[in-house]
XYZ file of C-alpha atoms in Angstrom:
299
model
C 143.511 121.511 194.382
C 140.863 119.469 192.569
C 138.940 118.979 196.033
C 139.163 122.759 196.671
C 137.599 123.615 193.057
C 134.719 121.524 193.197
C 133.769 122.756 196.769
C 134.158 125.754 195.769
C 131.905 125.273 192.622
C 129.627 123.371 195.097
C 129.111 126.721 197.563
C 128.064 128.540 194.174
C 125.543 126.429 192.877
C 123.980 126.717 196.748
C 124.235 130.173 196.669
C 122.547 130.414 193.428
C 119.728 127.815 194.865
C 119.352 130.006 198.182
C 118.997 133.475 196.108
C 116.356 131.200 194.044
C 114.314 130.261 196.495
C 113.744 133.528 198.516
C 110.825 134.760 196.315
C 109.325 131.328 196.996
C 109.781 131.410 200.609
C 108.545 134.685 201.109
C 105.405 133.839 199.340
C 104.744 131.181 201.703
C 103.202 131.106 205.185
C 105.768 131.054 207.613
C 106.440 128.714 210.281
C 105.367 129.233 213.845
C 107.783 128.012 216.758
C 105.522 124.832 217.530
C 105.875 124.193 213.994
C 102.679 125.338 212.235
C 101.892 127.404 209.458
C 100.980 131.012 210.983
C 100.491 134.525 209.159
C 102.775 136.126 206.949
C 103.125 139.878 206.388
C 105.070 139.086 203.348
C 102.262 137.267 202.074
C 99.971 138.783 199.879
C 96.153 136.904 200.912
C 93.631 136.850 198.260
C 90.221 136.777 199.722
C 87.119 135.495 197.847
C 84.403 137.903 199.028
C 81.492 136.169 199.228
C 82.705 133.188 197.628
C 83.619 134.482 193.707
C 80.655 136.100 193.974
C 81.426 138.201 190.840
C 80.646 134.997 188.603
C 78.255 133.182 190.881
C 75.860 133.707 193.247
C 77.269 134.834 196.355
C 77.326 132.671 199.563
C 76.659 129.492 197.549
C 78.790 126.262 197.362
C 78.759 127.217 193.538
C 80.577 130.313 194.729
C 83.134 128.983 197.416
C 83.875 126.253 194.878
C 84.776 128.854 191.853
C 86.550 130.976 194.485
C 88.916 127.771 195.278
C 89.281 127.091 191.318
C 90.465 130.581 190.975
C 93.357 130.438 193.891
C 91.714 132.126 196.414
C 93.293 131.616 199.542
C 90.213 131.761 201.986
C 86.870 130.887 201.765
C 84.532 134.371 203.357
C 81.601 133.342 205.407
C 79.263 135.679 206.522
C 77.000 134.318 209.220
C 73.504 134.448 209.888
C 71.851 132.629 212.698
C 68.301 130.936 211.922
C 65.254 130.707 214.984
C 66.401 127.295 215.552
C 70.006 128.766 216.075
C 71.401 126.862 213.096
C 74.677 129.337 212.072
C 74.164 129.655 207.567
C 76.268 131.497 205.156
C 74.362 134.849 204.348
C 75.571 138.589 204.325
C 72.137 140.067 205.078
C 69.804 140.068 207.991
C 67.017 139.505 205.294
C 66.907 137.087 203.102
C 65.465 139.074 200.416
C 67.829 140.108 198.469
C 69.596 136.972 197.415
C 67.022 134.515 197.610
C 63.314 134.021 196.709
C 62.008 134.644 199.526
C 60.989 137.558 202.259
C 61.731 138.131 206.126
C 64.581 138.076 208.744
C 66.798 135.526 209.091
C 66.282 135.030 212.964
C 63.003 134.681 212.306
C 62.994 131.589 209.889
C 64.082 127.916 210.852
C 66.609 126.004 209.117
C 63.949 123.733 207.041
C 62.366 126.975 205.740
C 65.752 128.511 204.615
C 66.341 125.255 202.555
C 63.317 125.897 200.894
C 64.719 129.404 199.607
C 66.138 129.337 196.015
C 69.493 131.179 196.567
C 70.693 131.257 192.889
C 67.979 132.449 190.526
C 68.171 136.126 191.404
C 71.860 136.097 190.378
C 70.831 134.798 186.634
C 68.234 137.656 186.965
C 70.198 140.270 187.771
C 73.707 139.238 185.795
C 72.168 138.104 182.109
C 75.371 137.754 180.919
C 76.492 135.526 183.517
C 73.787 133.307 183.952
C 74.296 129.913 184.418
C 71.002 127.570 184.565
C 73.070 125.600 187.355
C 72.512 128.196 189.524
C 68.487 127.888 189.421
C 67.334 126.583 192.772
C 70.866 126.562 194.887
C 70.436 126.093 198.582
C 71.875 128.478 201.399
C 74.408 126.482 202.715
C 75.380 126.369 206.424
C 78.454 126.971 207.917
C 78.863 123.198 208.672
C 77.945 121.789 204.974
C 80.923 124.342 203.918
C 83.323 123.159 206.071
C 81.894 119.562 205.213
C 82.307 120.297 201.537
C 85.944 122.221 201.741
C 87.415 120.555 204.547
C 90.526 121.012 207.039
C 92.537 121.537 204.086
C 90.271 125.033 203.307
C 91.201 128.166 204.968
C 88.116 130.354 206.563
C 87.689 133.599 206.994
C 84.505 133.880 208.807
C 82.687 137.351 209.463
C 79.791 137.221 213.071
C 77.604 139.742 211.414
C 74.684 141.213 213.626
C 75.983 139.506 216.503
C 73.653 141.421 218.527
C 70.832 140.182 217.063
C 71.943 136.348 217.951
C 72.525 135.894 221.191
C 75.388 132.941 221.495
C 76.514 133.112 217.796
C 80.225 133.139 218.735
C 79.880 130.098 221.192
C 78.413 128.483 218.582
C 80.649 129.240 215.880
C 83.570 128.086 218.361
C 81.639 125.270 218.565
C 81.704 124.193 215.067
C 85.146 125.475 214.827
C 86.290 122.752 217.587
C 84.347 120.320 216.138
C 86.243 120.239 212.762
C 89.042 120.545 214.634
C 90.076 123.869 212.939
C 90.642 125.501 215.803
C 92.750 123.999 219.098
C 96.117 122.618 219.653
C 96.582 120.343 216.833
C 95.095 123.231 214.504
C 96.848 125.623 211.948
C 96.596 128.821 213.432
C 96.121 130.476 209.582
C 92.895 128.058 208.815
C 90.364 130.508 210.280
C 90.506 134.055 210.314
C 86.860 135.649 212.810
C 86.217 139.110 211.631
C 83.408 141.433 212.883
C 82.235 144.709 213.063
C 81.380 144.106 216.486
C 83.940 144.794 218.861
C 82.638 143.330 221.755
C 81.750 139.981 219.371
C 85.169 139.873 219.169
C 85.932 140.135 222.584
C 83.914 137.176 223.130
C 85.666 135.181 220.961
C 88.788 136.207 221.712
C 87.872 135.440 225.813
C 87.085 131.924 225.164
C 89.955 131.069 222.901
C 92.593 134.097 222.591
C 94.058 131.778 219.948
C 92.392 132.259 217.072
C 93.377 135.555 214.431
C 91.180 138.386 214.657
C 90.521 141.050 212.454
C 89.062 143.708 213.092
C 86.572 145.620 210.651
C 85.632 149.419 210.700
C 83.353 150.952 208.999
C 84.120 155.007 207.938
C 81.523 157.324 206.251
C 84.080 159.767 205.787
C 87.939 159.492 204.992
C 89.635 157.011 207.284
C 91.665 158.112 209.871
C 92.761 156.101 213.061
C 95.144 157.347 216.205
C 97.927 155.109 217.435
C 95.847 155.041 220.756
C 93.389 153.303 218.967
C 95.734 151.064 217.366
C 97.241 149.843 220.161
C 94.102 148.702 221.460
C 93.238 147.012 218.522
C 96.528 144.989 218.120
C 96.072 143.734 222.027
C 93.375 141.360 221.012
C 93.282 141.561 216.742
C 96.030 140.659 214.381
C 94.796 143.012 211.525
C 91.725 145.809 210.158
C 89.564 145.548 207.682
C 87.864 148.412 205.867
C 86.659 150.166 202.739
C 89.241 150.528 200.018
C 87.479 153.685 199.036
C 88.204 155.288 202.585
C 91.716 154.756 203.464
C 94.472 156.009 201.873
C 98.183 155.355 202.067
C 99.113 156.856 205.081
C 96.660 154.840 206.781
C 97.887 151.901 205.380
C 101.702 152.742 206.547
C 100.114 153.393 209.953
C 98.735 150.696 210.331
C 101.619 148.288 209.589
C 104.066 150.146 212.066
C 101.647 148.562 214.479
C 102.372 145.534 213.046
C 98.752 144.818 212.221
C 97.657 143.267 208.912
C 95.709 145.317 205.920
C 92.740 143.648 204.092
C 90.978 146.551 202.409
C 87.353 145.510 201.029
C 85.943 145.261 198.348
C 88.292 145.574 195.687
C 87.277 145.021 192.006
C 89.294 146.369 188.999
C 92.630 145.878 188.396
C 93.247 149.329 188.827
C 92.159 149.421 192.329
C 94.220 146.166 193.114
C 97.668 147.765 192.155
C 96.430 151.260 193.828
C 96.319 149.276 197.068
C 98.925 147.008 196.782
C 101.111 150.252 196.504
C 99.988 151.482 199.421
C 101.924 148.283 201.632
C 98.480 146.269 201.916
C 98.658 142.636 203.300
C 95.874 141.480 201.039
C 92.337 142.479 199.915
C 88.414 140.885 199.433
C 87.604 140.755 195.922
C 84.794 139.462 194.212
C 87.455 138.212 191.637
C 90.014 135.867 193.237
C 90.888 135.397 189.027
C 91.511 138.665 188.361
C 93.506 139.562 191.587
C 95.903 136.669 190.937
C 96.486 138.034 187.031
C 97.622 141.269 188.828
C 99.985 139.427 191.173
C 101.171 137.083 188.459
C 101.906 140.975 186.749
C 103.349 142.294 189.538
Protein backbone atom coordinates (compact mmCIF):
# COMPACT_ATOMS: atom_id res chain seq x y z
CA UNK A 1 0.00 0.00 0.00
CA UNK A 2 2.94 2.22 0.96
CA UNK A 3 4.67 1.35 -2.53
CA UNK A 4 1.39 2.20 -4.35
CA UNK A 5 1.14 5.78 -2.53
CA UNK A 6 4.42 6.99 -3.22
CA UNK A 7 4.19 5.99 -6.98
CA UNK A 8 1.34 7.41 -7.12
CA UNK A 9 2.63 10.72 -5.50
CA UNK A 10 5.65 10.17 -7.84
CA UNK A 11 3.29 10.30 -11.30
CA UNK A 12 1.97 13.74 -9.77
CA UNK A 13 4.95 15.53 -9.14
CA UNK A 14 5.87 14.45 -13.08
CA UNK A 15 2.79 15.58 -14.19
CA UNK A 16 3.15 18.81 -12.49
CA UNK A 17 6.95 19.01 -14.00
CA UNK A 18 5.59 18.11 -17.64
CA UNK A 19 2.63 20.87 -17.45
CA UNK A 20 5.74 23.15 -16.20
CA UNK A 21 7.82 22.80 -18.78
CA UNK A 22 5.52 23.21 -21.88
CA UNK A 23 5.77 27.05 -21.96
CA UNK A 24 9.53 26.46 -21.94
CA UNK A 25 9.56 24.01 -24.63
CA UNK A 26 7.45 25.80 -26.84
CA UNK A 27 9.63 28.78 -26.60
CA UNK A 28 12.46 26.87 -27.80
CA UNK A 29 13.64 25.86 -31.28
CA UNK A 30 12.58 22.57 -31.99
CA UNK A 31 14.47 19.64 -32.92
CA UNK A 32 14.92 18.47 -36.47
CA UNK A 33 14.98 14.56 -37.19
CA UNK A 34 18.92 14.54 -37.69
CA UNK A 35 18.96 16.16 -34.46
CA UNK A 36 19.47 19.91 -35.00
CA UNK A 37 17.86 22.89 -33.93
CA UNK A 38 15.40 23.96 -36.92
CA UNK A 39 12.49 26.69 -37.01
CA UNK A 40 9.75 26.97 -34.77
CA UNK A 41 6.32 28.43 -35.56
CA UNK A 42 5.71 28.56 -31.92
CA UNK A 43 8.59 30.66 -31.55
CA UNK A 44 8.28 34.16 -31.45
CA UNK A 45 11.94 35.58 -33.38
CA UNK A 46 13.05 38.94 -32.44
CA UNK A 47 15.00 40.47 -35.19
CA UNK A 48 17.52 43.33 -34.68
CA UNK A 49 16.98 45.45 -37.81
CA UNK A 50 19.98 46.77 -38.70
CA UNK A 51 21.75 45.76 -35.74
CA UNK A 52 19.81 47.92 -32.66
CA UNK A 53 19.99 50.48 -34.88
CA UNK A 54 17.51 52.57 -32.80
CA UNK A 55 20.43 53.28 -30.19
CA UNK A 56 23.42 52.96 -32.46
CA UNK A 57 24.43 53.45 -35.67
CA UNK A 58 23.03 51.01 -37.91
CA UNK A 59 25.14 48.26 -39.63
CA UNK A 60 28.01 48.77 -37.15
CA UNK A 61 29.64 46.17 -34.79
CA UNK A 62 28.49 48.82 -32.11
CA UNK A 63 25.02 47.95 -33.36
CA UNK A 64 25.09 44.04 -33.79
CA UNK A 65 26.79 44.02 -30.40
CA UNK A 66 23.83 46.13 -28.53
CA UNK A 67 21.35 44.08 -30.58
CA UNK A 68 22.93 40.74 -28.90
CA UNK A 69 22.96 42.59 -25.31
CA UNK A 70 19.34 43.23 -25.78
CA UNK A 71 18.24 39.38 -26.68
CA UNK A 72 17.89 39.67 -30.11
CA UNK A 73 17.80 36.49 -31.66
CA UNK A 74 19.49 37.28 -35.12
CA UNK A 75 21.94 39.48 -36.20
CA UNK A 76 20.33 41.48 -39.88
CA UNK A 77 22.90 41.97 -42.52
CA UNK A 78 22.22 43.84 -45.39
CA UNK A 79 24.80 43.34 -48.10
CA UNK A 80 26.56 45.49 -50.34
CA UNK A 81 29.22 44.33 -52.69
CA UNK A 82 32.42 46.70 -53.11
CA UNK A 83 34.47 46.96 -56.91
CA UNK A 84 36.84 44.55 -55.55
CA UNK A 85 33.77 42.21 -54.81
CA UNK A 86 34.40 42.29 -51.06
CA UNK A 87 30.50 41.47 -49.62
CA UNK A 88 30.08 44.64 -46.39
CA UNK A 89 27.21 45.25 -44.15
CA UNK A 90 25.26 48.33 -45.67
CA UNK A 91 21.45 48.85 -46.47
CA UNK A 92 22.03 51.40 -49.25
CA UNK A 93 23.51 51.33 -52.68
CA UNK A 94 25.17 54.72 -51.64
CA UNK A 95 27.09 55.21 -49.04
CA UNK A 96 25.89 58.57 -48.32
CA UNK A 97 23.61 58.43 -46.03
CA UNK A 98 25.27 56.64 -43.18
CA UNK A 99 28.71 57.46 -43.64
CA UNK A 100 30.96 60.46 -44.49
CA UNK A 101 31.37 59.94 -47.59
CA UNK A 102 29.66 60.11 -51.34
CA UNK A 103 29.15 57.49 -54.29
CA UNK A 104 27.97 53.87 -55.01
CA UNK A 105 29.03 51.15 -53.28
CA UNK A 106 30.07 49.03 -56.43
CA UNK A 107 32.00 51.63 -57.33
CA UNK A 108 34.42 51.94 -54.25
CA UNK A 109 37.07 49.24 -53.13
CA UNK A 110 37.23 47.76 -49.84
CA UNK A 111 40.35 50.06 -48.59
CA UNK A 112 38.29 53.16 -49.51
CA UNK A 113 35.13 51.98 -47.59
CA UNK A 114 37.40 51.59 -44.45
CA UNK A 115 38.26 54.97 -44.79
CA UNK A 116 34.44 56.03 -44.41
CA UNK A 117 33.43 57.13 -40.85
CA UNK A 118 30.18 55.09 -40.39
CA UNK A 119 29.15 56.45 -36.92
CA UNK A 120 29.32 60.23 -36.76
CA UNK A 121 26.17 60.93 -38.75
CA UNK A 122 24.20 58.90 -36.17
CA UNK A 123 25.49 61.38 -33.19
CA UNK A 124 24.43 64.09 -35.75
CA UNK A 125 21.26 63.17 -36.44
CA UNK A 126 20.15 61.46 -32.82
CA UNK A 127 21.56 64.34 -30.18
CA UNK A 128 20.10 62.64 -27.58
CA UNK A 129 21.66 59.47 -28.29
CA UNK A 130 24.98 60.32 -29.09
CA UNK A 131 27.65 58.43 -27.95
CA UNK A 132 31.36 59.83 -28.76
CA UNK A 133 32.23 55.97 -29.27
CA UNK A 134 30.51 56.03 -32.23
CA UNK A 135 32.84 58.85 -33.94
CA UNK A 136 34.86 57.20 -36.67
CA UNK A 137 33.25 53.41 -36.68
CA UNK A 138 34.21 51.34 -39.65
CA UNK A 139 31.70 49.51 -42.11
CA UNK A 140 32.21 46.19 -41.22
CA UNK A 141 32.15 43.24 -43.67
CA UNK A 142 30.19 40.38 -43.63
CA UNK A 143 33.26 38.25 -42.63
CA UNK A 144 34.59 40.59 -39.59
CA UNK A 145 30.78 40.03 -38.29
CA UNK A 146 30.75 36.60 -38.43
CA UNK A 147 34.47 36.81 -37.08
CA UNK A 148 33.29 38.97 -34.23
CA UNK A 149 29.79 36.97 -33.39
CA UNK A 150 30.71 33.63 -34.31
CA UNK A 151 28.95 30.09 -34.99
CA UNK A 152 27.19 30.61 -31.88
CA UNK A 153 25.31 33.98 -33.64
CA UNK A 154 22.32 33.48 -35.69
CA UNK A 155 22.19 35.53 -39.24
CA UNK A 156 19.69 36.78 -41.00
CA UNK A 157 21.26 38.07 -44.06
CA UNK A 158 19.30 40.26 -46.74
CA UNK A 159 21.24 40.13 -50.94
CA UNK A 160 20.07 43.60 -51.60
CA UNK A 161 20.53 44.91 -55.29
CA UNK A 162 21.58 41.64 -56.33
CA UNK A 163 21.34 42.80 -59.77
CA UNK A 164 23.72 45.23 -59.47
CA UNK A 165 26.49 42.50 -58.22
CA UNK A 166 26.88 39.98 -60.36
CA UNK A 167 27.94 36.67 -58.15
CA UNK A 168 26.87 38.14 -54.73
CA UNK A 169 25.02 34.94 -53.73
CA UNK A 170 28.01 32.60 -54.72
CA UNK A 171 29.91 34.61 -52.72
CA UNK A 172 27.86 34.90 -49.79
CA UNK A 173 27.56 30.91 -49.96
CA UNK A 174 30.97 31.13 -49.98
CA UNK A 175 31.53 32.78 -46.76
CA UNK A 176 28.64 30.93 -45.42
CA UNK A 177 30.63 27.47 -46.06
CA UNK A 178 33.57 28.83 -44.92
CA UNK A 179 32.34 29.45 -41.30
CA UNK A 180 30.81 26.45 -41.58
CA UNK A 181 27.29 27.95 -40.98
CA UNK A 182 25.87 26.44 -43.60
CA UNK A 183 26.37 22.42 -44.67
CA UNK A 184 25.86 19.18 -43.01
CA UNK A 185 27.30 19.69 -39.69
CA UNK A 186 25.39 23.20 -39.61
CA UNK A 187 22.21 24.35 -37.64
CA UNK A 188 19.75 24.82 -40.13
CA UNK A 189 18.23 28.07 -37.91
CA UNK A 190 21.89 29.94 -37.92
CA UNK A 191 21.24 31.77 -41.20
CA UNK A 192 18.15 32.96 -42.49
CA UNK A 193 18.91 34.66 -46.80
CA UNK A 194 16.19 37.09 -47.46
CA UNK A 195 15.77 39.21 -50.65
CA UNK A 196 13.61 41.14 -52.57
CA UNK A 197 14.88 39.49 -55.48
CA UNK A 198 13.19 36.50 -56.42
CA UNK A 199 15.38 35.17 -58.80
CA UNK A 200 18.47 35.99 -56.07
CA UNK A 201 16.77 33.63 -54.25
CA UNK A 202 16.47 31.15 -56.71
CA UNK A 203 20.08 31.17 -57.00
CA UNK A 204 20.68 30.48 -53.69
CA UNK A 205 18.26 28.18 -53.20
CA UNK A 206 19.77 26.11 -56.61
CA UNK A 207 23.11 25.76 -55.16
CA UNK A 208 22.14 24.75 -51.67
CA UNK A 209 18.18 24.17 -51.31
CA UNK A 210 19.15 23.84 -47.64
CA UNK A 211 19.33 26.92 -46.31
CA UNK A 212 15.78 29.00 -44.97
CA UNK A 213 14.52 31.48 -47.25
CA UNK A 214 12.39 34.24 -46.80
CA UNK A 215 10.94 35.88 -48.99
CA UNK A 216 10.37 39.82 -48.94
CA UNK A 217 7.62 41.86 -50.84
CA UNK A 218 7.34 45.06 -51.14
CA UNK A 219 3.39 46.64 -51.44
CA UNK A 220 2.60 50.35 -52.19
CA UNK A 221 -0.84 49.70 -51.52
CA UNK A 222 -2.67 47.32 -48.96
CA UNK A 223 -1.22 43.83 -49.06
CA UNK A 224 -2.97 41.25 -50.57
CA UNK A 225 -1.53 37.82 -51.85
CA UNK A 226 -3.53 34.71 -53.69
CA UNK A 227 -2.95 31.16 -52.52
CA UNK A 228 -1.51 30.64 -56.13
CA UNK A 229 1.08 32.82 -55.21
CA UNK A 230 1.62 31.28 -51.99
CA UNK A 231 2.15 28.09 -53.05
CA UNK A 232 4.86 29.14 -55.15
CA UNK A 233 6.47 30.88 -52.58
CA UNK A 234 6.46 28.03 -49.95
CA UNK A 235 8.12 25.56 -52.81
CA UNK A 236 11.44 27.22 -52.39
CA UNK A 237 10.92 29.91 -49.10
CA UNK A 238 10.06 29.02 -45.58
CA UNK A 239 8.43 32.47 -44.77
CA UNK A 240 7.50 36.50 -46.18
CA UNK A 241 8.61 39.43 -45.13
CA UNK A 242 6.88 42.77 -45.55
CA UNK A 243 5.72 46.14 -44.28
CA UNK A 244 3.83 46.06 -41.03
CA UNK A 245 1.96 49.06 -42.26
CA UNK A 246 0.55 47.02 -45.34
CA UNK A 247 -0.73 43.79 -44.18
CA UNK A 248 -3.37 43.23 -42.08
CA UNK A 249 -4.71 40.23 -40.23
CA UNK A 250 -6.19 38.32 -42.76
CA UNK A 251 -3.05 38.32 -44.52
CA UNK A 252 -1.31 37.20 -41.72
CA UNK A 253 -3.89 34.09 -41.16
CA UNK A 254 -3.30 33.43 -44.87
CA UNK A 255 -0.26 33.20 -44.82
CA UNK A 256 0.23 30.69 -41.96
CA UNK A 257 -2.38 28.15 -43.48
CA UNK A 258 0.44 27.86 -45.95
CA UNK A 259 2.51 27.08 -43.34
CA UNK A 260 4.91 29.89 -44.13
CA UNK A 261 6.49 32.08 -41.42
CA UNK A 262 5.47 36.00 -40.73
CA UNK A 263 8.26 38.60 -40.05
CA UNK A 264 6.54 41.93 -40.63
CA UNK A 265 9.17 44.95 -40.85
CA UNK A 266 9.86 47.47 -39.29
CA UNK A 267 8.14 47.49 -36.17
CA UNK A 268 8.79 50.21 -33.51
CA UNK A 269 6.32 51.05 -30.66
CA UNK A 270 4.96 48.85 -28.41
CA UNK A 271 1.75 49.42 -29.75
CA UNK A 272 2.55 48.15 -33.10
CA UNK A 273 4.33 45.01 -31.53
CA UNK A 274 1.10 43.71 -29.73
CA UNK A 275 -1.08 44.88 -32.96
CA UNK A 276 0.97 42.30 -34.85
CA UNK A 277 1.53 39.78 -32.55
CA UNK A 278 -2.39 39.58 -32.50
CA UNK A 279 -2.59 39.09 -35.82
CA UNK A 280 -0.66 35.21 -35.47
CA UNK A 281 2.86 36.76 -36.58
CA UNK A 282 5.99 34.47 -36.24
CA UNK A 283 8.20 37.38 -35.32
CA UNK A 284 9.07 40.95 -36.47
CA UNK A 285 12.41 43.45 -37.35
CA UNK A 286 12.62 46.07 -34.88
CA UNK A 287 15.01 48.62 -34.37
CA UNK A 288 14.46 47.79 -30.58
CA UNK A 289 15.29 44.15 -29.77
CA UNK A 290 14.85 45.86 -25.83
CA UNK A 291 11.68 47.02 -26.22
CA UNK A 292 10.19 44.00 -28.18
CA UNK A 293 11.35 41.61 -25.45
CA UNK A 294 9.53 44.03 -22.57
CA UNK A 295 6.35 43.34 -24.67
CA UNK A 296 6.92 39.57 -24.74
CA UNK A 297 8.05 39.48 -21.14
CA UNK A 298 4.20 41.41 -20.88
CA UNK A 299 2.59 39.20 -22.91
Amino acid sequence: MENMRKMSLSLVLLLVLSALLLPIQTLAHSTSNTGEPSLNPNRILNVAHRGASGHAPEHTLAAYELGEKMHGDYIEVDLQMTKDSVLIAMHDEKVNRTTNGTGYVKDKTLKEIKQLDAGSWFNKKYPEKANPAYVGLEVPTLEEVIRKFGRDARYYIETKSPEVYPGMEEELLRILNRYKLIGPNAPSSKVLIQSFSEESLSIVHSINPDIPLIQLISYSEPATITDEELDEIASYAVGIGASHTKIDQEYVQKVREHELLMHPYTVNTKEDMKKVLDWGVTGMFTNYPDRFNEVLRER
